[in-house]
PDB file of C-alpha atoms in Angstrom:
ATOM      1  CA  MET A   1       4.280  -8.570  30.036  1.00  0.00           C
ATOM      2  CA  PRO A   2       2.998  -5.150  28.923  1.00  0.00           C
ATOM      3  CA  ARG A   3      -0.763  -4.691  29.279  1.00  0.00           C
ATOM      4  CA  ALA A   4      -1.134  -4.031  25.546  1.00  0.00           C
ATOM      5  CA  ALA A   5       0.572  -7.318  24.723  1.00  0.00           C
ATOM      6  CA  ARG A   6      -1.623  -9.219  27.190  1.00  0.00           C
ATOM      7  CA  ALA A   7      -4.762  -7.689  25.703  1.00  0.00           C
ATOM      8  CA  ALA A   8      -3.716  -8.514  22.149  1.00  0.00           C
ATOM      9  CA  ARG A   9      -2.724 -12.062  23.058  1.00  0.00           C
ATOM     10  CA  GLY A  10      -6.342 -13.153  23.273  1.00  0.00           C
ATOM     11  CA  SER A  11      -6.951 -12.017  19.701  1.00  0.00           C
ATOM     12  CA  THR A  12      -4.203 -14.253  18.311  1.00  0.00           C
ATOM     13  CA  SER A  13      -4.419 -17.300  20.563  1.00  0.00           C
ATOM     14  CA  GLY A  14      -4.682 -20.449  18.489  1.00  0.00           C
ATOM     15  CA  MET A  15      -3.590 -18.691  15.300  1.00  0.00           C
ATOM     16  CA  PRO A  16      -0.780 -20.106  13.121  1.00  0.00           C
ATOM     17  CA  PRO A  17       2.680 -18.478  13.207  1.00  0.00           C
ATOM     18  CA  THR A  18       3.037 -15.032  11.673  1.00  0.00           C
ATOM     19  CA  PRO A  19       3.194 -15.384   7.867  1.00  0.00           C
ATOM     20  CA  SER A  20       5.870 -13.614   5.833  1.00  0.00           C
ATOM     21  CA  ALA A  21       5.001 -10.873   3.355  1.00  0.00           C
ATOM     22  CA  ASP A  22       5.894 -13.003   0.333  1.00  0.00           C
ATOM     23  CA  LYS A  23       3.908 -16.028   1.557  1.00  0.00           C
ATOM     24  CA  ILE A  24       0.804 -14.503   3.137  1.00  0.00           C
ATOM     25  CA  SER A  25      -2.440 -15.554   1.463  1.00  0.00           C
ATOM     26  CA  ALA A  26      -5.418 -13.342   0.686  1.00  0.00           C
ATOM     27  CA  GLU A  27      -7.407 -15.009   3.480  1.00  0.00           C
ATOM     28  CA  GLU A  28      -4.605 -14.524   6.016  1.00  0.00           C
ATOM     29  CA  PHE A  29      -4.289 -10.913   4.918  1.00  0.00           C
ATOM     30  CA  ARG A  30      -7.997 -10.236   5.480  1.00  0.00           C
ATOM     31  CA  THR A  31      -7.964 -11.986   8.859  1.00  0.00           C
ATOM     32  CA  ASN A  32      -5.059  -9.917  10.151  1.00  0.00           C
ATOM     33  CA  LEU A  33      -6.453  -6.693   8.738  1.00  0.00           C
ATOM     34  CA  ILE A  34      -9.549  -7.235  10.892  1.00  0.00           C
ATOM     35  CA  LEU A  35      -7.290  -7.585  13.951  1.00  0.00           C
ATOM     36  CA  TYR A  36      -5.771  -4.122  13.546  1.00  0.00           C
ATOM     37  CA  ASP A  37      -8.140  -2.358  15.957  1.00  0.00           C
ATOM     38  CA  CYS A  38      -7.588  -5.117  18.534  1.00  0.00           C
ATOM     39  CA  TYR A  39      -3.943  -4.063  18.727  1.00  0.00           C
ATOM     40  CA  VAL A  40      -4.383  -0.302  18.572  1.00  0.00           C
ATOM     41  CA  LYS A  41      -7.038   0.038  21.298  1.00  0.00           C
ATOM     42  CA  PRO A  42      -5.056  -1.497  24.201  1.00  0.00           C
ATOM     43  CA  ILE A  43      -2.006   0.554  23.214  1.00  0.00           C
ATOM     44  CA  SER A  44      -4.187   3.666  23.123  1.00  0.00           C
ATOM     45  CA  ASP A  45      -5.653   2.840  26.541  1.00  0.00           C
ATOM     46  CA  GLN A  46      -2.190   2.250  27.971  1.00  0.00           C
ATOM     47  CA  LYS A  47      -0.669   5.478  26.626  1.00  0.00           C
ATOM     48  CA  GLY A  48      -3.693   7.629  27.374  1.00  0.00           C
ATOM     49  CA  ALA A  49      -3.598  11.347  26.596  1.00  0.00           C
ATOM     50  CA  LYS A  50      -3.395  14.707  28.311  1.00  0.00           C
ATOM     51  CA  PRO A  51      -6.663  16.687  28.604  1.00  0.00           C
ATOM     52  CA  SER A  52      -5.678  18.870  25.627  1.00  0.00           C
ATOM     53  CA  GLU A  53      -4.544  15.931  23.469  1.00  0.00           C
ATOM     54  CA  LYS A  54      -6.277  13.230  21.467  1.00  0.00           C
ATOM     55  CA  THR A  55      -5.822   9.544  22.233  1.00  0.00           C
ATOM     56  CA  LEU A  56      -4.165   7.187  19.767  1.00  0.00           C
ATOM     57  CA  SER A  57      -7.560   5.719  18.880  1.00  0.00           C
ATOM     58  CA  GLU A  58      -8.922   9.184  18.074  1.00  0.00           C
ATOM     59  CA  LEU A  59      -5.854  10.066  16.021  1.00  0.00           C
ATOM     60  CA  ASP A  60      -6.065   6.703  14.296  1.00  0.00           C
ATOM     61  CA  ARG A  61      -9.610   7.452  13.155  1.00  0.00           C
ATOM     62  CA  TYR A  62      -8.384  10.769  11.798  1.00  0.00           C
ATOM     63  CA  ARG A  63      -5.387   9.290   9.984  1.00  0.00           C
ATOM     64  CA  TYR A  64      -7.297   6.418   8.334  1.00  0.00           C
ATOM     65  CA  GLY A  65     -10.677   8.128   8.083  1.00  0.00           C
ATOM     66  CA  ASP A  66     -11.123  11.899   8.113  1.00  0.00           C
ATOM     67  CA  ALA A  67      -7.713  12.764   6.639  1.00  0.00           C
ATOM     68  CA  ILE A  68      -8.126  10.437   3.663  1.00  0.00           C
ATOM     69  CA  ASP A  69     -11.682  11.661   3.168  1.00  0.00           C
ATOM     70  CA  GLN A  70     -10.571  15.305   3.203  1.00  0.00           C
ATOM     71  CA  PHE A  71      -7.317  15.148   1.229  1.00  0.00           C
ATOM     72  CA  GLY A  72      -7.463  11.948  -0.819  1.00  0.00           C
ATOM     73  CA  GLY A  73      -8.644  11.429  -4.364  1.00  0.00           C
ATOM     74  CA  ASP A  74      -8.349  13.551  -7.492  1.00  0.00           C
ATOM     75  CA  THR A  75     -10.720  16.202  -6.123  1.00  0.00           C
ATOM     76  CA  PRO A  76      -9.883  16.717  -2.416  1.00  0.00           C
ATOM     77  CA  LYS A  77     -12.363  18.547  -0.204  1.00  0.00           C
ATOM     78  CA  LYS A  78      -9.693  20.847   1.234  1.00  0.00           C
ATOM     79  CA  GLN A  79      -6.022  21.700   0.959  1.00  0.00           C
ATOM     80  CA  MET A  80      -3.695  20.290   3.608  1.00  0.00           C
ATOM     81  CA  GLY A  81      -2.241  22.939   5.909  1.00  0.00           C
ATOM     82  CA  LEU A  82       0.079  23.170   8.896  1.00  0.00           C
ATOM     83  CA  GLU A  83      -2.544  22.189  11.490  1.00  0.00           C
ATOM     84  CA  ASP A  84      -3.420  19.101   9.437  1.00  0.00           C
ATOM     85  CA  VAL A  85       0.258  18.160   9.216  1.00  0.00           C
ATOM     86  CA  LYS A  86       0.614  18.572  12.986  1.00  0.00           C
ATOM     87  CA  MET A  87      -2.364  16.280  13.541  1.00  0.00           C
ATOM     88  CA  LEU A  88      -0.786  13.585  11.357  1.00  0.00           C
ATOM     89  CA  VAL A  89       2.552  14.012  13.135  1.00  0.00           C
ATOM     90  CA  SER A  90       0.747  13.595  16.480  1.00  0.00           C
ATOM     91  CA  TRP A  91      -0.621  10.290  15.198  1.00  0.00           C
ATOM     92  CA  LYS A  92       2.843   9.229  14.047  1.00  0.00           C
ATOM     93  CA  LEU A  93       4.370   9.956  17.452  1.00  0.00           C
ATOM     94  CA  LYS A  94       1.714   7.982  19.343  1.00  0.00           C
ATOM     95  CA  HIS A  95       1.495   5.157  16.807  1.00  0.00           C
ATOM     96  CA  GLY A  96       5.254   4.564  16.626  1.00  0.00           C
ATOM     97  CA  LYS A  97       8.415   5.848  18.252  1.00  0.00           C
ATOM     98  CA  PHE A  98       8.090   9.091  20.181  1.00  0.00           C
ATOM     99  CA  ARG A  99      10.534  11.779  19.055  1.00  0.00           C
ATOM    100  CA  PRO A 100      10.422  14.690  21.534  1.00  0.00           C
ATOM    101  CA  THR A 101      11.758  17.400  19.180  1.00  0.00           C
ATOM    102  CA  LEU A 102       9.788  16.485  16.066  1.00  0.00           C
ATOM    103  CA  MET A 103       6.588  18.391  16.797  1.00  0.00           C
ATOM    104  CA  LYS A 104       8.536  21.531  17.706  1.00  0.00           C
ATOM    105  CA  LEU A 105      10.376  21.405  14.383  1.00  0.00           C
ATOM    106  CA  VAL A 106       7.199  20.838  12.385  1.00  0.00           C
ATOM    107  CA  SER A 107       5.377  23.628  14.236  1.00  0.00           C
ATOM    108  CA  SER A 108       8.161  26.077  13.354  1.00  0.00           C
ATOM    109  CA  ASN A 109       7.193  25.986   9.665  1.00  0.00           C
ATOM    110  CA  ASP A 110       5.416  29.007   8.208  1.00  0.00           C
ATOM    111  CA  SER A 111       1.767  28.197   7.460  1.00  0.00           C
ATOM    112  CA  SER A 112       1.779  29.646   3.956  1.00  0.00           C
ATOM    113  CA  SER A 113       5.034  27.871   3.089  1.00  0.00           C
ATOM    114  CA  VAL A 114       3.541  24.561   4.217  1.00  0.00           C
ATOM    115  CA  GLU A 115       0.530  25.006   1.957  1.00  0.00           C
ATOM    116  CA  ASP A 116       2.666  26.043  -1.019  1.00  0.00           C
ATOM    117  CA  ILE A 117       5.111  23.142  -0.685  1.00  0.00           C
ATOM    118  CA  ILE A 118       2.372  20.561  -0.173  1.00  0.00           C
ATOM    119  CA  GLN A 119       0.474  21.919  -3.170  1.00  0.00           C
ATOM    120  CA  GLU A 120       3.639  21.688  -5.285  1.00  0.00           C
ATOM    121  CA  ALA A 121       4.137  18.056  -4.247  1.00  0.00           C
ATOM    122  CA  VAL A 122       0.485  17.207  -4.884  1.00  0.00           C
ATOM    123  CA  GLU A 123       0.515  18.719  -8.372  1.00  0.00           C
ATOM    124  CA  LEU A 124       3.677  16.829  -9.318  1.00  0.00           C
ATOM    125  CA  TYR A 125       2.309  13.553  -7.996  1.00  0.00           C
ATOM    126  CA  ARG A 126      -1.060  13.867  -9.710  1.00  0.00           C
ATOM    127  CA  LYS A 127       0.570  14.698 -13.034  1.00  0.00           C
ATOM    128  CA  SER A 128       3.280  12.024 -13.008  1.00  0.00           C
ATOM    129  CA  SER A 129       2.586   9.592 -10.097  1.00  0.00           C
ATOM    130  CA  ASN A 130       6.210  10.267  -9.154  1.00  0.00           C
ATOM    131  CA  ILE A 131       6.395   9.254  -5.498  1.00  0.00           C
ATOM    132  CA  SER A 132      10.124   9.974  -5.098  1.00  0.00           C
ATOM    133  CA  GLY A 133       9.771  13.421  -6.655  1.00  0.00           C
ATOM    134  CA  ALA A 134       6.842  14.335  -4.425  1.00  0.00           C
ATOM    135  CA  LEU A 135       8.684  13.173  -1.303  1.00  0.00           C
ATOM    136  CA  LYS A 136      11.713  15.238  -2.255  1.00  0.00           C
ATOM    137  CA  ILE A 137       9.539  18.348  -2.392  1.00  0.00           C
ATOM    138  CA  LEU A 138       7.851  17.607   0.949  1.00  0.00           C
ATOM    139  CA  THR A 139      11.185  17.165   2.730  1.00  0.00           C
ATOM    140  CA  LYS A 140      11.891  20.870   2.144  1.00  0.00           C
ATOM    141  CA  LEU A 141       9.740  21.463   5.231  1.00  0.00           C
ATOM    142  CA  ARG A 142      11.461  21.590   8.622  1.00  0.00           C
ATOM    143  CA  GLY A 143      11.121  18.365  10.572  1.00  0.00           C
ATOM    144  CA  ILE A 144       9.812  16.467   7.556  1.00  0.00           C
ATOM    145  CA  GLY A 145      12.054  13.585   6.525  1.00  0.00           C
ATOM    146  CA  PRO A 146      11.217  10.736   4.120  1.00  0.00           C
ATOM    147  CA  ALA A 147       9.094   8.907   6.719  1.00  0.00           C
ATOM    148  CA  THR A 148       6.805  11.814   7.600  1.00  0.00           C
ATOM    149  CA  ALA A 149       6.718  12.928   3.964  1.00  0.00           C
ATOM    150  CA  SER A 150       5.492   9.455   3.008  1.00  0.00           C
ATOM    151  CA  LEU A 151       2.741   9.792   5.633  1.00  0.00           C
ATOM    152  CA  LEU A 152       1.483  13.012   4.051  1.00  0.00           C
ATOM    153  CA  LEU A 153       1.543  11.433   0.599  1.00  0.00           C
ATOM    154  CA  ALA A 154      -0.089   8.211   1.852  1.00  0.00           C
ATOM    155  CA  VAL A 155      -3.080  10.262   2.992  1.00  0.00           C
ATOM    156  CA  LEU A 156      -3.373  11.741  -0.504  1.00  0.00           C
ATOM    157  CA  ASP A 157      -3.222   8.332  -2.241  1.00  0.00           C
ATOM    158  CA  PRO A 158      -3.937   5.456   0.182  1.00  0.00           C
ATOM    159  CA  ASP A 159      -4.247   2.959  -2.669  1.00  0.00           C
ATOM    160  CA  ARG A 160      -0.666   3.251  -3.947  1.00  0.00           C
ATOM    161  CA  VAL A 161       1.474   4.994  -1.309  1.00  0.00           C
ATOM    162  CA  ILE A 162       2.546   3.241   1.886  1.00  0.00           C
ATOM    163  CA  PHE A 163       3.669   5.094   4.999  1.00  0.00           C
ATOM    164  CA  PHE A 164       7.320   4.468   5.911  1.00  0.00           C
ATOM    165  CA  ALA A 165       6.523   2.839   9.267  1.00  0.00           C
ATOM    166  CA  ASP A 166       9.014   0.702  11.167  1.00  0.00           C
ATOM    167  CA  GLU A 167       6.611  -2.245  11.194  1.00  0.00           C
ATOM    168  CA  ALA A 168       6.070  -2.048   7.440  1.00  0.00           C
ATOM    169  CA  TYR A 169       9.811  -1.981   6.761  1.00  0.00           C
ATOM    170  CA  TYR A 170      10.540  -4.857   9.156  1.00  0.00           C
ATOM    171  CA  TRP A 171       7.829  -7.091   7.711  1.00  0.00           C
ATOM    172  CA  LEU A 172       8.250  -6.293   4.022  1.00  0.00           C
ATOM    173  CA  CYS A 173      12.006  -5.698   3.783  1.00  0.00           C
ATOM    174  CA  CYS A 174      13.615  -7.530   6.729  1.00  0.00           C
ATOM    175  CA  GLY A 175      11.728 -10.827   6.819  1.00  0.00           C
ATOM    176  CA  GLY A 176       9.841  -9.798   9.946  1.00  0.00           C
ATOM    177  CA  LYS A 177      13.028  -9.114  11.908  1.00  0.00           C
ATOM    178  CA  GLN A 178      13.869  -5.818  13.535  1.00  0.00           C
ATOM    179  CA  ALA A 179      16.887  -4.105  12.000  1.00  0.00           C
ATOM    180  CA  ASP A 180      18.497  -0.693  11.947  1.00  0.00           C
ATOM    181  CA  ILE A 181      16.652   1.738   9.693  1.00  0.00           C
ATOM    182  CA  LYS A 182      18.332   4.802   8.221  1.00  0.00           C
ATOM    183  CA  TYR A 183      15.038   6.337   7.055  1.00  0.00           C
ATOM    184  CA  ASN A 184      16.483   7.466   3.737  1.00  0.00           C
ATOM    185  CA  ALA A 185      15.015   7.669   0.239  1.00  0.00           C
ATOM    186  CA  LYS A 186      16.665   4.431  -0.907  1.00  0.00           C
ATOM    187  CA  GLU A 187      15.088   2.408   1.902  1.00  0.00           C
ATOM    188  CA  TYR A 188      11.695   3.904   1.163  1.00  0.00           C
ATOM    189  CA  GLU A 189      12.017   3.013  -2.526  1.00  0.00           C
ATOM    190  CA  ASP A 190      12.657  -0.598  -1.478  1.00  0.00           C
ATOM    191  CA  LEU A 191       9.659  -0.554   0.877  1.00  0.00           C
ATOM    192  CA  SER A 192       7.424   1.034  -1.753  1.00  0.00           C
ATOM    193  CA  ALA A 193       8.422  -1.542  -4.378  1.00  0.00           C
ATOM    194  CA  ARG A 194       7.751  -4.484  -2.055  1.00  0.00           C
ATOM    195  CA  ALA A 195       4.431  -3.023  -0.947  1.00  0.00           C
ATOM    196  CA  HIS A 196       3.453  -2.563  -4.598  1.00  0.00           C
ATOM    197  CA  GLU A 197       4.260  -6.226  -5.315  1.00  0.00           C
ATOM    198  CA  LEU A 198       2.064  -7.375  -2.423  1.00  0.00           C
ATOM    199  CA  CYS A 199      -0.760  -5.030  -3.435  1.00  0.00           C
ATOM    200  CA  LYS A 200      -0.649  -6.411  -6.962  1.00  0.00           C
ATOM    201  CA  ARG A 201      -0.474 -10.068  -5.862  1.00  0.00           C
ATOM    202  CA  LEU A 202      -3.393  -9.872  -3.419  1.00  0.00           C
ATOM    203  CA  ASN A 203      -5.292  -6.986  -5.040  1.00  0.00           C
ATOM    204  CA  VAL A 204      -5.186  -4.905  -1.854  1.00  0.00           C
ATOM    205  CA  ARG A 205      -4.479  -1.263  -0.988  1.00  0.00           C
ATOM    206  CA  ALA A 206      -1.203   0.132   0.321  1.00  0.00           C
ATOM    207  CA  VAL A 207      -2.951   1.529   3.396  1.00  0.00           C
ATOM    208  CA  ASP A 208      -4.164  -1.973   4.270  1.00  0.00           C
ATOM    209  CA  VAL A 209      -0.667  -3.411   3.796  1.00  0.00           C
ATOM    210  CA  GLU A 210       0.486  -0.828   6.326  1.00  0.00           C
ATOM    211  CA  LYS A 211      -2.123  -1.985   8.856  1.00  0.00           C
ATOM    212  CA  VAL A 212      -1.415  -5.681   8.340  1.00  0.00           C
ATOM    213  CA  ALA A 213       2.322  -5.078   8.753  1.00  0.00           C
ATOM    214  CA  TYR A 214       1.574  -3.396  12.085  1.00  0.00           C
ATOM    215  CA  VAL A 215      -0.424  -6.435  13.198  1.00  0.00           C
ATOM    216  CA  MET A 216       2.266  -8.838  11.969  1.00  0.00           C
ATOM    217  CA  MET A 217       5.007  -7.226  14.030  1.00  0.00           C
ATOM    218  CA  ARG A 218       2.799  -6.918  17.128  1.00  0.00           C
ATOM    219  CA  ARG A 219       1.850 -10.571  16.745  1.00  0.00           C
ATOM    220  CA  LYS A 220       5.515 -11.484  16.506  1.00  0.00           C
ATOM    221  CA  GLU A 221       6.189  -9.631  19.753  1.00  0.00           C
ATOM    222  CA  THR A 222       3.444 -11.670  21.413  1.00  0.00           C
ATOM    223  CA  GLU A 223       4.855 -14.908  19.963  1.00  0.00           C
ATOM    224  CA  ASP A 224       8.301 -14.039  21.314  1.00  0.00           C
ATOM    225  CA  ILE A 225       6.804 -13.394  24.756  1.00  0.00           C
ATOM    226  CA  ASN A 226       4.984 -16.733  24.642  1.00  0.00           C
ATOM    227  CA  ASP A 227       8.180 -18.548  23.637  1.00  0.00           C
ATOM    228  CA  ALA A 228      10.045 -16.906  26.507  1.00  0.00           C
ATOM    229  CA  GLU A 229       7.360 -17.913  29.001  1.00  0.00           C
ATOM    230  CA  LYS A 230       7.444 -21.517  27.762  1.00  0.00           C
ATOM    231  CA  SER A 231      11.150 -21.682  28.561  1.00  0.00           C
ATOM    232  CA  GLU A 232      10.654 -20.394  32.120  1.00  0.00           C
ATOM    233  CA  PRO A 233       9.532 -23.734  33.708  1.00  0.00           C
ATOM    234  CA  SER A 234      12.786 -25.495  32.743  1.00  0.00           C
ATOM    235  CA  THR A 235      14.781 -22.591  34.140  1.00  0.00           C
ATOM    236  CA  ALA A 236      12.767 -22.707  37.354  1.00  0.00           C
ATOM    237  CA  ALA A 237      13.292 -26.487  37.632  1.00  0.00           C
ATOM    238  CA  SER A 238      17.041 -26.069  37.220  1.00  0.00           C
ATOM    239  CA  LYS A 239      17.043 -23.414  39.938  1.00  0.00           C
ATOM    240  CA  THR A 240      15.103 -25.733  42.247  1.00  0.00           C
ATOM    241  CA  ARG A 241      17.700 -28.504  41.805  1.00  0.00           C
ATOM    242  CA  GLU A 242      20.450 -26.059  42.727  1.00  0.00           C
ATOM    243  CA  ASP A 243      18.565 -25.020  45.850  1.00  0.00           C
ATOM    244  CA  LEU A 244      18.120 -28.668  46.895  1.00  0.00           C
ATOM    245  CA  ASN A 245      21.813 -29.533  46.479  1.00  0.00           C
ATOM    246  CA  PRO A 246      23.863 -26.331  46.711  1.00  0.00           C
ATOM    247  CA  ARG A 247      27.110 -28.128  47.718  1.00  0.00           C
ATOM    248  CA  ALA A 248      27.200 -30.258  44.559  1.00  0.00           C
ATOM    249  CA  THR A 249      26.446 -27.256  42.422  1.00  0.00           C
ATOM    250  CA  THR A 250      29.203 -25.222  44.071  1.00  0.00           C
ATOM    251  CA  ASN A 251      31.762 -28.017  43.667  1.00  0.00           C
ATOM    252  CA  ASN A 252      30.885 -28.570  40.021  1.00  0.00           C
ATOM    253  CA  THR A 253      31.032 -24.864  39.317  1.00  0.00           C
ATOM    254  CA  ASN A 254      34.366 -24.386  41.067  1.00  0.00           C
ATOM    255  CA  GLY A 255      35.925 -27.327  39.241  1.00  0.00           C
ATOM    256  CA  HIS A 256      34.639 -26.190  35.893  1.00  0.00           C
ATOM    257  CA  GLN A 257      35.833 -22.626  36.378  1.00  0.00           C
ATOM    258  CA  ALA A 258      39.249 -23.774  37.571  1.00  0.00           C
ATOM    259  CA  GLY A 259      39.691 -25.702  34.343  1.00  0.00           C
ATOM    260  CA  LYS A 260      38.602 -22.698  32.342  1.00  0.00           C
ATOM    261  CA  ARG A 261      41.105 -20.461  34.154  1.00  0.00           C
ATOM    262  CA  LYS A 262      43.992 -22.764  33.193  1.00  0.00           C
ATOM    263  CA  ALA A 263      42.960 -22.754  29.549  1.00  0.00           C
ATOM    264  CA  ARG A 264      42.691 -18.994  29.306  1.00  0.00           C
ATOM    265  CA  SER A 265      45.426 -17.114  27.491  1.00  0.00           C
ATOM    266  CA  ASP A 266      46.818 -13.726  28.468  1.00  0.00           C
ATOM    267  CA  GLU A 267      44.839 -12.199  25.612  1.00  0.00           C
ATOM    268  CA  ASP A 268      41.594 -13.637  27.007  1.00  0.00           C
ATOM    269  CA  GLU A 269      42.285 -12.178  30.440  1.00  0.00           C
ATOM    270  CA  LYS A 270      43.067  -8.782  28.936  1.00  0.00           C
ATOM    271  CA  ALA A 271      39.875  -8.856  26.902  1.00  0.00           C
ATOM    272  CA  GLU A 272      37.884  -9.734  29.993  1.00  0.00           C
ATOM    273  CA  GLY A 273      39.532  -6.885  31.858  1.00  0.00           C
ATOM    274  CA  ASP A 274      38.609  -4.509  29.068  1.00  0.00           C
ATOM    275  CA  LYS A 275      34.986  -5.573  29.402  1.00  0.00           C
ATOM    276  CA  ILE A 276      34.998  -4.947  33.127  1.00  0.00           C
ATOM    277  CA  SER A 277      36.735  -1.557  32.993  1.00  0.00           C
ATOM    278  CA  PRO A 278      35.932   0.117  29.679  1.00  0.00           C
ATOM    279  CA  PRO A 279      37.645   3.424  28.875  1.00  0.00           C
ATOM    280  CA  PRO A 280      35.554   6.557  29.398  1.00  0.00           C
ATOM    281  CA  PRO A 281      33.635   7.685  26.297  1.00  0.00           C
ATOM    282  CA  ALA A 282      35.096  10.500  24.236  1.00  0.00           C
ATOM    283  CA  ARG A 283      33.487  13.884  24.760  1.00  0.00           C
ATOM    284  CA  ARG A 284      31.430  15.117  21.864  1.00  0.00           C
ATOM    285  CA  SER A 285      30.868  18.735  20.972  1.00  0.00           C
ATOM    286  CA  LYS A 286      27.300  19.976  20.789  1.00  0.00           C
ATOM    287  CA  ARG A 287      26.067  21.174  17.459  1.00  0.00           C
ATOM    288  CA  ILE A 288      23.054  23.256  16.626  1.00  0.00           C
ATOM    289  CA  GLN A 289      21.663  22.223  13.284  1.00  0.00           C
ATOM    290  CA  ARG A 290      18.501  22.129  11.296  1.00  0.00           C
ATOM    291  CA  GLY A 291      16.807  18.860  12.274  1.00  0.00           C
ATOM    292  CA  GLN A 292      15.119  16.223  10.123  1.00  0.00           C
ATOM    293  CA  ASP A 293      12.852  13.494  11.479  1.00  0.00           C
ATOM    294  CA  ASN A 294      12.881   9.931  10.296  1.00  0.00           C
TER     295      ASN A 294
END
């Protein structure tokens, strides 16, 4: 078991199963919101950081503290620039999936262009509260797709805008199950709508929904690990019986497989052969293109 999962396990021992987004109560929401730091710290300790980098815990304090304080509200203290965007992207890469080319793409943006585009998106959003329109403007920047664009906007309005995080999408849109995410505007609209419903039902902020979703999916990982460990004793017992009577096991296995061989059709054998010796993958040409993140 990963060290982060072991550390978090103590925080959730004795707790009821992970509640779904449409069933979670206000009390359950508050309880799991408090647990957020208990999950982030062990992950931060495990990942560590290079001498010139900030740890996940430090970046987390920036993302949920300093950044919102500086850029949020109707009268922000400063305008967001390229270095601020890079700091938020650093948090995104440590907090979720690491994408090795993302920071290089983001860093290639011109500083003045970044400020102009962000200012354009901010002005549109503050005039019309049009999340989709603001995201469309932000994705003009290199390396900024709908997910990272939602992060920038979530810092500006933490009450209404949720960051397009994997955990948030899994919990709110997939019933707590992991699924393929295309990271497109349509998926974010679905996530935003479901987050808005939960915010309205429980009278909570979008930024807190984001944190609780993170806890929910980490808790589910721990529950899955616990379930797997519970099944290990029966597997070990079965293995012990085989060790004690290997001849009986061999005879039973040989007889069973002989019967299976007789029942197999030619098509089954061919399919099995295909599995054993798959054809070599087709060669793909390399393309150089302007990249977008998720």
